Amino acid sequence: MSSQTQSSPAHDAKPALPKRAQIVLSGTKPTGENLHLGNYFGALRQFVDLQDQHDTALYFIADYHSMTSLRNGAERRRNTLNVALDYLAAGLDPERAILFRQSDLPEVTELTWILTSVTPMGMLERAHAYKAAQDKGEDVDHGLFTYPVLMAADILLYGSHLVPVGRDQKQHIEMARDMAHRFNRLYECEALTLPEPYILEETATVPGTDGRKMSKSYGNTIAMFAAKNAVKKAVMGIVTDSTPVEAPKDVQQAVFEIWSLFATPEEREAMFARARAGGLGYGDVKKDLLARLMDYFEPMRARRAALEARPQEIEAVLRAGVVRARQLAMPVLEACREAAGLGPVRG
Ligand code: TYM
């Protein structure tokens, strides 16, 4: 499949592309208090860019998905509001993108069932998250096993063409394509559109403070909007090798990769040259990273603080969003029902 893997545009240079009549869609799970650098550079920054380049962009908060790992209702509500705040603070604009909460359109669970009936067990058994849980000997519940089907329903329900995500979600989009293809073939229809992933090569997998993929479940994250002390602690805790200051450095380390997220290509070249020459201390790189990070997110932090005081407005944005999302969803769901012979006879 022709995945739209692209190299990142020059830092902050936003090419003025003509708008495309495509539907862009993506979502984020409300499993933590705050989104992290992996969420932002791997996905959210692209959400913001794509809302201007396409006619229709839908971004939702995947509260149903969070149920496989979070079993506290009050926390889910808090986290859901926090993701909405992070979306808006990062520059998503309800005038240009449809922002909504997944569970406000429960019809997605009907499409999940419809897709479940055309999804081979073997496909779900090969899913990375399920396999990882099995390997760790965890008690896997059915929700985790079916997770990719709900995600496919999210994507297919709105006729999405393009799905901006980090690399860890690529397999899920491939599965969504397979399910759409199988449904269309089995019911001899074209009810479902086959989506493409949109993954920027340079930020496809943002490393965490321990060098593994940045992820809440590894406890190696740097949150976008945490208190400065917490951000400082995380940055200073980035694991490095034990090369002495004067020795040449290996630039293939998390500290340089994370630093590079906040630098232009020219700055990165210069930094890497200094690192390879020797004489550069990791402490200095971390201090510079912290300063750049705080600067970068400062305007968003301010916007977030202002919005935080007005939770009713956030709720209104989500409620208005789901009305527009439903307008896109219902014809697709109706086409699936019609093809599958469900519901009352028409006409
Ligand atoms: P979630 O909530 O784990 O992550 C949200 C987005 O952040 C990206 N991401 C990363 N990208 C690069 N490097 C990292 N270290 C990193 N960590 C996270 C993820 O790839 C994702 O794009 N299943 C999805 C939520 C979802 C969804 C959907 C996404 C539900 N339905 C439909 C797209 C379309 C998830 O758990 O993402």
CSV table of C-alpha atoms and ligand atoms in Angstrom, one decimal:
chain,number,residue,atom,x,y,z
A,1,MET,CA,0.0,0.0,0.0
A,2,SER,CA,1.2,3.5,-0.7
A,3,SER,CA,1.6,4.9,2.7
A,4,GLN,CA,2.1,8.7,2.6
A,5,THR,CA,5.3,8.7,4.5
A,6,GLN,CA,6.9,12.1,4.0
A,7,SER,CA,9.9,14.0,5.1
A,8,SER,CA,9.1,16.8,7.5
A,9,PRO,CA,8.8,20.3,6.0
A,10,ALA,CA,11.4,22.8,7.1
A,11,HIS,CA,10.8,23.8,10.6
A,12,ASP,CA,7.7,25.9,10.8
A,13,ALA,CA,7.7,26.6,7.1
A,14,LYS,CA,4.1,25.8,6.1
A,15,PRO,CA,3.8,25.3,2.4
A,16,ALA,CA,0.8,27.1,1.0
A,17,LEU,CA,-0.8,24.1,-0.6
A,18,PRO,CA,-4.2,24.3,-2.4
A,19,LYS,CA,-7.0,22.8,-0.3
A,20,ARG,CA,-7.8,19.2,-1.2
A,21,ALA,CA,-11.2,17.7,-1.2
A,22,GLN,CA,-10.2,14.9,1.1
A,23,ILE,CA,-11.3,13.9,4.6
A,24,VAL,CA,-8.6,13.9,7.2
A,25,LEU,CA,-9.3,12.2,10.5
A,26,SER,CA,-7.4,11.2,13.6
A,27,GLY,CA,-7.9,10.7,17.4
A,28,THR,CA,-6.1,10.6,20.7
A,29,LYS,CA,-6.7,8.4,23.7
A,30,PRO,CA,-7.5,10.3,27.0
A,31,THR,CA,-5.3,8.1,29.1
A,32,GLY,CA,-3.1,10.7,30.8
A,33,GLU,CA,-3.3,14.2,32.3
A,34,ASN,CA,-1.4,15.8,29.5
A,35,LEU,CA,-0.2,15.0,26.0
A,36,HIS,CA,3.5,14.4,25.5
A,37,LEU,CA,6.2,15.3,22.9
A,38,GLY,CA,5.5,12.0,21.1
A,39,ASN,CA,1.8,12.9,20.7
A,40,TYR,CA,2.6,16.4,19.6
A,41,PHE,CA,5.5,15.9,17.1
A,42,GLY,CA,4.2,12.5,15.9
A,43,ALA,CA,0.6,13.5,15.4
A,44,LEU,CA,-0.9,16.7,16.8
A,45,ARG,CA,1.4,19.1,14.9
A,46,GLN,CA,0.3,17.4,11.6
A,47,PHE,CA,-3.4,17.7,12.7
A,48,VAL,CA,-2.9,21.5,12.9
A,49,ASP,CA,-1.2,21.7,9.5
A,50,LEU,CA,-3.7,19.5,7.8
A,51,GLN,CA,-6.8,21.4,9.0
A,52,ASP,CA,-5.7,24.1,6.6
A,53,GLN,CA,-4.8,21.9,3.7
A,54,HIS,CA,-8.0,19.9,3.4
A,55,ASP,CA,-11.7,20.6,3.2
A,56,THR,CA,-12.7,18.5,6.1
A,57,ALA,CA,-10.6,17.5,9.1
A,58,LEU,CA,-12.1,15.6,12.0
A,59,TYR,CA,-10.1,15.1,15.3
A,60,PHE,CA,-11.7,13.3,18.2
A,61,ILE,CA,-11.0,12.2,21.7
A,62,ALA,CA,-11.0,8.4,21.8
A,63,ASP,CA,-12.7,7.9,25.1
A,64,TYR,CA,-14.1,4.5,24.2
A,65,HIS,CA,-10.6,3.3,23.4
A,66,SER,CA,-9.2,4.5,26.7
A,67,MET,CA,-11.6,2.0,28.4
A,68,THR,CA,-9.2,-0.9,27.8
A,69,SER,CA,-6.6,0.6,30.2
A,70,LEU,CA,-8.4,3.2,32.4
A,71,ARG,CA,-11.1,2.0,34.8
A,72,ASN,CA,-12.0,5.3,36.5
A,73,GLY,CA,-14.9,7.3,35.1
A,74,ALA,CA,-14.0,10.6,36.9
A,75,GLU,CA,-10.4,10.3,35.6
A,76,ARG,CA,-11.6,9.6,32.0
A,77,ARG,CA,-13.8,12.8,32.1
A,78,ARG,CA,-10.9,14.9,33.4
A,79,ASN,CA,-8.5,13.4,30.8
A,80,THR,CA,-11.0,14.0,28.0
A,81,LEU,CA,-11.3,17.6,28.9
A,82,ASN,CA,-7.5,17.8,29.0
A,83,VAL,CA,-7.1,16.4,25.6
A,84,ALA,CA,-9.6,18.9,24.3
A,85,LEU,CA,-7.6,21.7,25.9
A,86,ASP,CA,-4.4,20.4,24.5
A,87,TYR,CA,-6.0,20.2,21.0
A,88,LEU,CA,-7.2,23.8,21.2
A,89,ALA,CA,-4.0,25.1,22.8
A,90,ALA,CA,-1.9,23.5,20.1
A,91,GLY,CA,-3.9,25.4,17.4
A,92,LEU,CA,-6.8,23.2,16.4
A,93,ASP,CA,-9.6,25.6,15.4
A,94,PRO,CA,-13.3,24.6,15.7
A,95,GLU,CA,-13.9,26.8,12.7
A,96,ARG,CA,-11.5,24.8,10.5
A,97,ALA,CA,-11.7,21.3,12.1
A,98,ILE,CA,-14.5,19.2,13.5
A,99,LEU,CA,-13.5,18.4,17.2
A,100,PHE,CA,-15.6,15.9,19.0
A,101,ARG,CA,-15.7,13.2,21.6
A,102,GLN,CA,-15.9,9.6,20.3
A,103,SER,CA,-18.6,8.4,22.6
A,104,ASP,CA,-21.0,11.3,21.6
A,105,LEU,CA,-21.5,9.3,18.4
A,106,PRO,CA,-22.2,5.8,19.8
A,107,GLU,CA,-23.2,4.6,16.2
A,108,VAL,CA,-19.4,3.9,15.9
A,109,THR,CA,-20.0,0.8,18.0
A,110,GLU,CA,-22.6,-0.4,15.4
A,111,LEU,CA,-20.1,-0.1,12.6
A,112,THR,CA,-17.6,-1.9,15.0
A,113,TRP,CA,-20.0,-4.9,15.1
A,114,ILE,CA,-20.6,-4.8,11.4
A,115,LEU,CA,-16.8,-4.9,10.8
A,116,THR,CA,-16.2,-7.5,13.5
A,117,SER,CA,-18.3,-9.9,11.4
A,118,VAL,CA,-15.9,-9.6,8.4
A,119,THR,CA,-12.6,-9.6,10.5
A,120,PRO,CA,-10.6,-12.8,10.7
A,121,MET,CA,-9.4,-13.8,14.1
A,122,GLY,CA,-5.9,-14.2,12.6
A,123,MET,CA,-5.7,-10.5,11.7
A,124,LEU,CA,-6.5,-9.5,15.3
A,125,GLU,CA,-4.1,-12.1,16.7
A,126,ARG,CA,-1.3,-10.4,14.7
A,127,ALA,CA,-2.0,-6.9,16.2
A,128,HIS,CA,1.1,-5.6,18.0
A,129,ALA,CA,-0.6,-4.4,21.1
A,130,TYR,CA,-2.4,-7.7,21.6
A,131,LYS,CA,0.7,-9.7,21.0
A,132,ALA,CA,2.7,-7.6,23.4
A,133,ALA,CA,0.1,-8.1,26.2
A,134,GLN,CA,0.1,-11.8,25.5
A,135,ASP,CA,3.9,-12.0,25.6
A,136,LYS,CA,3.9,-10.2,29.0
A,137,GLY,CA,1.5,-12.9,30.2
A,138,GLU,CA,-1.2,-10.2,30.9
A,139,ASP,CA,-4.9,-11.2,31.2
A,140,VAL,CA,-6.1,-9.9,27.9
A,141,ASP,CA,-9.8,-8.8,27.8
A,142,HIS,CA,-11.9,-8.7,24.8
A,143,GLY,CA,-11.8,-4.9,24.5
A,144,LEU,CA,-8.0,-5.0,23.9
A,145,PHE,CA,-8.4,-7.8,21.3
A,146,THR,CA,-11.2,-5.9,19.4
A,147,TYR,CA,-9.4,-2.5,19.8
A,148,PRO,CA,-8.3,-2.4,16.1
A,149,VAL,CA,-11.9,-3.0,14.9
A,150,LEU,CA,-13.2,0.0,16.9
A,151,MET,CA,-10.3,2.0,15.5
A,152,ALA,CA,-11.2,0.9,11.9
A,153,ALA,CA,-14.8,1.9,12.6
A,154,ASP,CA,-13.6,5.4,13.7
A,155,ILE,CA,-11.7,5.8,10.5
A,156,LEU,CA,-14.3,4.3,8.1
A,157,LEU,CA,-17.4,5.8,9.6
A,158,TYR,CA,-16.5,9.3,8.2
A,159,GLY,CA,-15.2,8.2,4.8
A,160,SER,CA,-11.7,9.3,5.8
A,161,HIS,CA,-9.0,9.4,3.2
A,162,LEU,CA,-6.0,10.4,5.3
A,163,VAL,CA,-5.1,9.5,8.8
A,164,PRO,CA,-2.2,11.5,10.4
A,165,VAL,CA,-0.5,9.3,13.1
A,166,GLY,CA,2.8,8.2,14.5
A,167,ARG,CA,4.3,4.9,13.2
A,168,ASP,CA,2.9,2.9,16.1
A,169,GLN,CA,-0.6,3.2,14.6
A,170,LYS,CA,0.4,2.2,11.1
A,171,GLN,CA,-0.7,-1.4,11.5
A,172,HIS,CA,-4.1,-0.3,12.7
A,173,ILE,CA,-4.7,1.7,9.5
A,174,GLU,CA,-3.6,-1.3,7.4
A,175,MET,CA,-6.1,-3.4,9.2
A,176,ALA,CA,-8.8,-0.7,8.6
A,177,ARG,CA,-8.1,-0.9,4.9
A,178,ASP,CA,-8.3,-4.7,5.0
A,179,MET,CA,-11.7,-4.6,6.8
A,180,ALA,CA,-13.1,-2.0,4.4
A,181,HIS,CA,-11.9,-4.0,1.4
A,182,ARG,CA,-13.4,-7.2,2.8
A,183,PHE,CA,-16.8,-5.6,3.6
A,184,ASN,CA,-17.0,-4.0,0.1
A,185,ARG,CA,-16.1,-7.3,-1.6
A,186,LEU,CA,-18.4,-9.5,0.5
A,187,TYR,CA,-21.4,-7.2,0.2
A,188,GLU,CA,-20.5,-6.2,-3.4
A,189,CYS,CA,-20.7,-2.5,-2.6
A,190,GLU,CA,-18.5,0.6,-2.3
A,191,ALA,CA,-19.8,1.7,1.1
A,192,LEU,CA,-16.4,2.1,2.7
A,193,THR,CA,-13.4,4.2,1.6
A,194,LEU,CA,-9.9,2.8,2.0
A,195,PRO,CA,-7.8,5.2,4.1
A,196,GLU,CA,-4.1,6.0,3.8
A,197,PRO,CA,-1.8,6.7,6.8
A,198,TYR,CA,0.0,10.1,6.9
A,199,ILE,CA,3.3,9.6,8.8
A,200,LEU,CA,6.1,12.1,8.8
A,201,GLU,CA,9.4,10.1,8.5
A,202,GLU,CA,11.4,12.4,10.9
A,203,THR,CA,9.0,12.3,13.7
A,204,ALA,CA,7.4,8.9,13.2
A,205,THR,CA,8.8,7.6,16.5
A,206,VAL,CA,9.8,10.2,19.0
A,207,PRO,CA,12.1,8.6,21.6
A,208,GLY,CA,11.4,8.9,25.3
A,209,THR,CA,13.9,9.8,28.1
A,210,ASP,CA,15.2,6.2,28.2
A,211,GLY,CA,15.6,6.0,24.4
A,212,ARG,CA,12.6,3.7,23.8
A,213,LYS,CA,9.5,5.1,22.1
A,214,MET,CA,8.0,7.9,24.2
A,215,SER,CA,5.0,6.3,25.8
A,216,LYS,CA,2.9,6.8,28.9
A,217,SER,CA,3.1,3.1,29.5
A,218,TYR,CA,6.9,3.2,29.7
A,219,GLY,CA,7.0,6.2,32.1
A,220,ASN,CA,9.5,7.9,29.8
A,221,THR,CA,7.5,10.9,28.7
A,222,ILE,CA,8.1,14.6,28.6
A,223,ALA,CA,4.7,16.3,28.9
A,224,MET,CA,4.0,19.4,26.7
A,225,PHE,CA,2.3,21.4,29.4
A,226,ALA,CA,3.5,20.0,32.7
A,227,ALA,CA,4.8,22.4,35.4
A,228,LYS,CA,8.3,23.7,34.6
A,229,ASN,CA,9.9,21.7,37.4
A,230,ALA,CA,8.4,18.5,36.1
A,231,VAL,CA,9.6,19.2,32.6
A,232,LYS,CA,13.0,20.1,33.9
A,233,LYS,CA,13.2,16.8,35.9
A,234,ALA,CA,12.3,14.8,32.8
A,235,VAL,CA,14.7,16.6,30.5
A,236,MET,CA,17.6,16.4,32.9
A,237,GLY,CA,16.8,12.7,33.4
A,238,ILE,CA,17.3,11.8,29.7
A,239,VAL,CA,19.6,8.8,29.6
A,240,THR,CA,22.9,9.3,27.8
A,241,ASP,CA,26.0,7.2,27.4
A,242,SER,CA,28.9,7.8,29.7
A,243,THR,CA,31.3,9.4,27.2
A,244,PRO,CA,33.5,12.1,29.0
A,245,VAL,CA,33.0,15.7,27.9
A,246,GLU,CA,36.1,15.9,25.8
A,247,ALA,CA,35.3,12.7,23.8
A,248,PRO,CA,33.4,12.7,20.5
A,249,LYS,CA,29.7,11.9,21.0
A,250,ASP,CA,27.4,9.4,19.2
A,251,VAL,CA,24.5,11.6,18.0
A,252,GLN,CA,22.2,8.6,17.7
A,253,GLN,CA,20.9,9.2,21.2
A,254,ALA,CA,17.6,10.3,22.6
A,255,VAL,CA,19.0,13.6,23.9
A,256,PHE,CA,20.1,14.7,20.4
A,257,GLU,CA,17.0,13.4,18.8
A,258,ILE,CA,14.7,15.2,21.2
A,259,TRP,CA,16.8,18.4,21.0
A,260,SER,CA,16.5,18.2,17.2
A,261,LEU,CA,12.7,18.5,17.4
A,262,PHE,CA,13.3,22.2,18.5
A,263,ALA,CA,16.0,23.1,16.0
A,264,THR,CA,16.2,24.0,12.3
A,265,PRO,CA,18.1,21.7,10.0
A,266,GLU,CA,21.1,24.1,10.0
A,267,GLU,CA,21.2,24.3,13.8
A,268,ARG,CA,21.1,20.5,13.9
A,269,GLU,CA,24.0,20.2,11.5
A,270,ALA,CA,26.0,22.6,13.7
A,271,MET,CA,25.1,20.8,16.9
A,272,PHE,CA,25.9,17.4,15.5
A,273,ALA,CA,29.3,18.6,14.2
A,274,ARG,CA,30.1,20.0,17.7
A,275,ALA,CA,29.1,16.7,19.3
A,276,ARG,CA,31.2,14.6,16.9
A,277,ALA,CA,34.2,16.9,17.5
A,278,GLY,CA,34.2,16.3,21.3
A,279,GLY,CA,34.2,18.9,24.0
A,280,LEU,CA,30.4,19.1,24.3
A,281,GLY,CA,28.8,18.2,27.6
A,282,TYR,CA,25.4,16.5,27.8
A,283,GLY,CA,24.3,18.8,30.6
A,284,ASP,CA,24.7,21.8,28.2
A,285,VAL,CA,22.6,20.1,25.5
A,286,LYS,CA,19.9,19.4,28.1
A,287,LYS,CA,19.9,23.0,29.4
A,288,ASP,CA,19.5,24.3,25.9
A,289,LEU,CA,16.8,21.7,25.1
A,290,LEU,CA,14.9,22.8,28.2
A,291,ALA,CA,15.1,26.5,27.2
A,292,ARG,CA,14.0,25.8,23.6
A,293,LEU,CA,11.1,23.5,24.8
A,294,MET,CA,9.8,26.1,27.2
A,295,ASP,CA,10.0,28.8,24.6
A,296,TYR,CA,8.3,26.6,21.9
A,297,PHE,CA,5.3,25.7,24.0
A,298,GLU,CA,5.0,29.1,25.8
A,299,PRO,CA,2.3,30.6,23.5
A,300,MET,CA,0.3,27.4,23.7
A,301,ARG,CA,0.7,27.2,27.4
A,302,ALA,CA,-0.8,30.7,27.7
A,303,ARG,CA,-3.7,29.8,25.4
A,304,ARG,CA,-4.3,26.7,27.4
A,305,ALA,CA,-4.4,28.6,30.7
A,306,ALA,CA,-7.0,31.0,29.3
A,307,LEU,CA,-9.2,28.2,28.0
A,308,GLU,CA,-8.9,26.1,31.2
A,309,ALA,CA,-10.9,28.7,33.0
A,310,ARG,CA,-13.8,28.2,30.6
A,311,PRO,CA,-14.7,24.5,30.6
A,312,GLN,CA,-18.3,25.1,29.4
A,313,GLU,CA,-16.9,26.6,26.2
A,314,ILE,CA,-14.9,23.4,25.6
A,315,GLU,CA,-18.0,21.3,26.1
A,316,ALA,CA,-19.9,23.5,23.6
A,317,VAL,CA,-17.1,23.0,21.0
A,318,LEU,CA,-17.4,19.2,21.4
A,319,ARG,CA,-21.2,19.3,21.2
A,320,ALA,CA,-21.2,21.4,18.1
A,321,GLY,CA,-18.5,19.1,16.6
A,322,VAL,CA,-20.4,16.0,17.0
A,323,VAL,CA,-23.4,17.4,15.1
A,324,ARG,CA,-21.2,18.0,12.1
A,325,ALA,CA,-19.5,14.6,12.5
A,326,ARG,CA,-22.9,12.9,12.5
A,327,GLN,CA,-23.7,14.5,9.2
A,328,LEU,CA,-20.8,12.7,7.6
A,329,ALA,CA,-21.2,9.5,9.5
A,330,MET,CA,-24.9,8.7,8.9
A,331,PRO,CA,-24.8,8.3,5.1
A,332,VAL,CA,-21.8,5.9,5.4
A,333,LEU,CA,-23.6,3.9,8.1
A,334,GLU,CA,-26.8,3.8,6.1
A,335,ALA,CA,-24.9,2.6,3.0
A,336,CYS,CA,-23.4,-0.3,5.1
A,337,ARG,CA,-26.8,-1.1,6.6
A,338,GLU,CA,-28.4,-1.1,3.2
A,339,ALA,CA,-25.6,-3.3,1.6
A,340,ALA,CA,-25.9,-5.8,4.6
A,341,GLY,CA,-29.7,-5.9,4.5
A,342,LEU,CA,-30.1,-4.4,8.0
A,343,GLY,CA,-33.0,-2.3,9.2
A,344,PRO,CA,-36.3,-1.5,7.6
A,345,VAL,CA,-37.0,-2.0,3.9
A,346,ARG,CA,-36.5,1.3,2.1
A,347,GLY,CA,-38.7,3.1,-0.4
B,1,TYM,P1,-2.5,7.6,21.2
B,1,TYM,O1,-3.5,8.3,22.0
B,1,TYM,O2,-1.6,6.5,21.9
B,1,TYM,O3,-1.5,8.6,20.6
B,1,TYM,C1,-2.0,9.7,19.8
B,1,TYM,C2,-1.1,10.0,18.6
B,1,TYM,O4,0.2,10.2,19.1
B,1,TYM,C3,1.1,9.3,18.3
B,1,TYM,N1,2.3,9.0,19.2
B,1,TYM,C4,3.5,9.1,18.8
B,1,TYM,N2,4.1,9.4,17.6
B,1,TYM,C5,5.5,9.4,17.5
B,1,TYM,N3,6.3,9.1,18.5
B,1,TYM,C6,5.8,8.7,19.7
B,1,TYM,N4,6.6,8.3,20.7
B,1,TYM,C7,4.3,8.7,19.9
B,1,TYM,N5,3.5,8.3,20.9
B,1,TYM,C8,2.2,8.5,20.4
B,1,TYM,C9,0.3,8.1,18.0
B,1,TYM,O5,0.8,7.4,16.9
B,1,TYM,C10,-1.1,8.7,17.7
B,1,TYM,O6,-1.1,9.2,16.3
B,1,TYM,N6,-5.3,4.2,18.9
B,1,TYM,C11,-4.9,5.6,18.9
B,1,TYM,C12,-6.1,6.5,19.0
B,1,TYM,C13,-7.1,6.3,18.0
B,1,TYM,C14,-7.0,6.7,16.6
B,1,TYM,C15,-8.3,6.3,16.0
B,1,TYM,C16,-6.0,7.3,15.9
B,1,TYM,C17,-8.4,5.8,18.2
B,1,TYM,N7,-9.0,5.8,17.0
B,1,TYM,C18,-8.5,6.6,14.7
B,1,TYM,C19,-6.3,7.5,14.5
B,1,TYM,C20,-7.5,7.2,13.9
B,1,TYM,C21,-4.0,5.8,20.1
B,1,TYM,O7,-4.0,5.1,21.0
B,1,TYM,O8,-3.2,6.9,19.9
